[in-house]
C-alpha positions as a Markdown table, in Angstrom:
| # | Residue | x | y | z |
|---|---|---|---|---|
| 1 | Met | 106.5 | 95.1 | 93.2 |
| 2 | Ala | 103.6 | 97.5 | 93.9 |
| 3 | Glu | 105.9 | 99.9 | 95.7 |
| 4 | Phe | 108.4 | 100.2 | 92.8 |
| 5 | Ile | 105.7 | 100.3 | 90.1 |
| 6 | Phe | 104.0 | 103.1 | 91.9 |
| 7 | Lys | 107.2 | 105.0 | 92.5 |
| 8 | Ala | 108.1 | 104.7 | 88.8 |
| 9 | Leu | 104.7 | 106.1 | 87.8 |
| 10 | Val | 104.8 | 108.9 | 90.3 |
| 11 | Lys | 108.3 | 109.8 | 89.1 |
| 12 | Ala | 107.3 | 109.7 | 85.5 |
| 13 | Lys | 104.5 | 112.2 | 86.2 |
| 14 | Gly | 106.9 | 114.5 | 88.2 |
| 15 | Leu | 105.0 | 113.9 | 91.4 |
| 16 | Asp | 107.7 | 112.3 | 93.5 |
| 17 | Arg | 107.8 | 115.2 | 95.9 |
| 18 | Gln | 104.1 | 114.8 | 96.6 |
| 19 | Phe | 104.3 | 111.1 | 97.6 |
| 20 | Tyr | 106.1 | 109.0 | 100.2 |
| 21 | Ile | 105.7 | 105.3 | 99.1 |
| 22 | Glu | 106.7 | 102.3 | 101.2 |
| 23 | Ser | 105.6 | 98.7 | 101.3 |
| 24 | Ala | 105.2 | 96.3 | 104.2 |
| 25 | Ala | 103.9 | 92.8 | 104.9 |
| 26 | Val | 100.9 | 91.8 | 107.0 |
| 27 | Ser | 102.7 | 88.7 | 108.3 |
| 28 | Thr | 106.0 | 88.0 | 109.9 |
| 29 | Glu | 107.0 | 85.3 | 107.3 |
| 30 | Glu | 109.3 | 87.5 | 105.2 |
| 31 | Ile | 110.6 | 90.0 | 107.6 |
| 32 | Gly | 114.1 | 91.0 | 106.7 |
| 33 | Asn | 114.1 | 89.2 | 103.4 |
| 34 | Pro | 115.0 | 90.9 | 100.1 |
| 35 | Ile | 112.7 | 91.2 | 97.2 |
| 36 | Tyr | 111.7 | 87.8 | 95.9 |
| 37 | Pro | 114.0 | 86.9 | 92.9 |
| 38 | Pro | 111.1 | 86.2 | 90.4 |
| 39 | Ala | 109.6 | 89.6 | 91.4 |
| 40 | Lys | 113.0 | 91.3 | 90.7 |
| 41 | Arg | 113.2 | 89.6 | 87.3 |
| 42 | Cys | 109.7 | 90.8 | 86.4 |
| 43 | Leu | 110.5 | 94.4 | 87.4 |
| 44 | Asn | 113.7 | 94.2 | 85.4 |
| 45 | Gln | 111.9 | 92.9 | 82.3 |
| 46 | His | 109.6 | 96.0 | 82.5 |
| 47 | Gly | 112.4 | 98.4 | 83.2 |
| 48 | Val | 111.1 | 99.3 | 86.6 |
| 49 | Trp | 113.9 | 100.3 | 89.0 |
| 50 | Phe | 113.8 | 98.8 | 92.5 |
| 51 | Asp | 116.0 | 99.3 | 95.6 |
| 52 | Pro | 118.2 | 96.1 | 95.8 |
| 53 | Gly | 118.6 | 96.9 | 99.5 |
| 54 | Lys | 114.9 | 96.7 | 100.2 |
| 55 | Arg | 114.0 | 94.4 | 103.1 |
| 56 | Ala | 110.6 | 93.2 | 104.1 |
| 57 | Arg | 109.0 | 94.7 | 107.3 |
| 58 | Gln | 105.7 | 94.1 | 108.9 |
| 59 | Val | 102.9 | 96.7 | 109.0 |
| 60 | Thr | 102.5 | 98.3 | 112.5 |
| 61 | Arg | 99.7 | 100.2 | 114.1 |
| 62 | Ala | 101.8 | 103.4 | 113.9 |
| 63 | Asp | 101.6 | 103.1 | 110.1 |
| 64 | Tyr | 98.0 | 104.2 | 110.2 |
| 65 | Asp | 99.1 | 107.6 | 111.5 |
| 66 | Arg | 102.2 | 107.8 | 109.2 |
| 67 | Phe | 100.4 | 107.2 | 105.8 |
| 68 | Asp | 97.4 | 108.7 | 104.0 |
| 69 | Arg | 96.5 | 105.4 | 102.4 |
| 70 | Ile | 97.2 | 101.8 | 103.2 |
| 71 | Ile | 96.7 | 99.6 | 100.1 |
| 72 | Cys | 96.1 | 95.8 | 100.4 |
| 73 | Met | 96.6 | 93.4 | 97.6 |
| 74 | Asp | 93.8 | 91.0 | 98.5 |
| 75 | Ala | 91.0 | 90.1 | 100.9 |
| 76 | Ser | 93.3 | 87.9 | 102.9 |
| 77 | Asn | 95.7 | 90.8 | 103.5 |
| 78 | Leu | 92.8 | 93.0 | 104.4 |
| 79 | Arg | 91.6 | 90.6 | 107.0 |
| 80 | Leu | 95.2 | 90.3 | 108.5 |
| 81 | Ile | 95.7 | 94.1 | 108.5 |
| 82 | Arg | 92.5 | 94.5 | 110.5 |
| 83 | Arg | 94.2 | 92.5 | 113.2 |
| 84 | Ile | 97.1 | 95.0 | 113.3 |
| 85 | Ile | 95.0 | 98.1 | 112.6 |
| 86 | Pro | 91.5 | 97.2 | 113.9 |
| 87 | Ser | 89.9 | 100.6 | 113.3 |
| 88 | Asp | 89.9 | 102.7 | 110.1 |
| 89 | Pro | 88.0 | 105.9 | 111.1 |
| 90 | Glu | 89.7 | 107.9 | 108.3 |
| 91 | Gly | 88.9 | 105.4 | 105.6 |
| 92 | Lys | 92.6 | 104.9 | 104.7 |
| 93 | Ile | 92.6 | 101.2 | 104.1 |
| 94 | His | 91.7 | 100.0 | 100.5 |
| 95 | Leu | 92.1 | 97.1 | 98.2 |
| 96 | Met | 94.4 | 97.9 | 95.3 |
| 97 | Met | 91.9 | 96.8 | 92.6 |
| 98 | Ser | 89.1 | 98.9 | 94.1 |
| 99 | Tyr | 90.7 | 101.9 | 92.3 |
| 100 | Thr | 90.1 | 100.2 | 89.0 |
| 101 | Gly | 86.4 | 99.8 | 89.8 |
| 102 | Val | 86.8 | 96.0 | 90.0 |
| 103 | Gly | 86.3 | 94.3 | 93.3 |
| 104 | Arg | 88.8 | 91.5 | 93.0 |
| 105 | Asp | 92.2 | 90.6 | 94.4 |
| 106 | Val | 95.5 | 91.3 | 92.7 |
| 107 | Ala | 96.7 | 88.0 | 91.2 |
| 108 | Asp | 98.9 | 86.2 | 93.7 |
| 109 | Pro | 102.1 | 84.9 | 92.1 |
| 110 | Trp | 103.2 | 83.0 | 95.2 |
| 111 | Tyr | 101.5 | 79.8 | 94.2 |
| 112 | Thr | 101.2 | 80.2 | 90.5 |
| 113 | Gly | 104.6 | 81.7 | 89.7 |
| 114 | Asp | 102.8 | 84.0 | 87.2 |
| 115 | Phe | 104.5 | 87.3 | 88.1 |
| 116 | Glu | 103.5 | 88.9 | 84.8 |
| 117 | Thr | 99.8 | 88.8 | 85.6 |
| 118 | Thr | 100.5 | 90.2 | 89.0 |
| 119 | Phe | 102.6 | 93.0 | 87.4 |
| 120 | Gln | 99.8 | 93.9 | 85.0 |
| 121 | Asp | 97.2 | 94.0 | 87.9 |
| 122 | Leu | 99.5 | 96.2 | 89.9 |
| 123 | Leu | 100.2 | 98.5 | 87.0 |
| 124 | Glu | 96.5 | 98.9 | 86.4 |
| 125 | Gly | 95.8 | 99.6 | 90.1 |
| 126 | Cys | 98.7 | 102.0 | 90.5 |
| 127 | Glu | 97.7 | 103.9 | 87.3 |
| 128 | Ala | 94.1 | 104.1 | 88.6 |
| 129 | Met | 95.3 | 105.5 | 91.9 |
| 130 | Leu | 97.0 | 108.4 | 90.0 |
| 131 | Ile | 94.0 | 109.4 | 88.0 |
| 132 | Pro | 93.1 | 112.3 | 90.3 |
| 133 | Phe | 96.7 | 113.7 | 89.9 |
């Protein structure tokens, strides 16, 4: 959801040529799977376009060199990404909600089914990331 929320915000500000946005998982559990149906429904309810062909892939060490920022949704993701990318000399790896000034995790809908709260957290974090632009 974060990928498509951020893409929508960037496009609305006319900044789409300045950004390359892509999402990836820290685990292998979902590799190759499409966007989770409840996440699709939530994005649709908010009018956020998403690529129906999107498939999950895992973060790789090479992503550190490909991207300016690597945003993690929660502390667990941060711990797991440190196994894939053990060093962050350029300070690229951040927690999403750190951009809002709040040091907490994005609400995880996996166990609660509450995709709306997750959407609102992601919207707040993505908007905060765009403040300098």
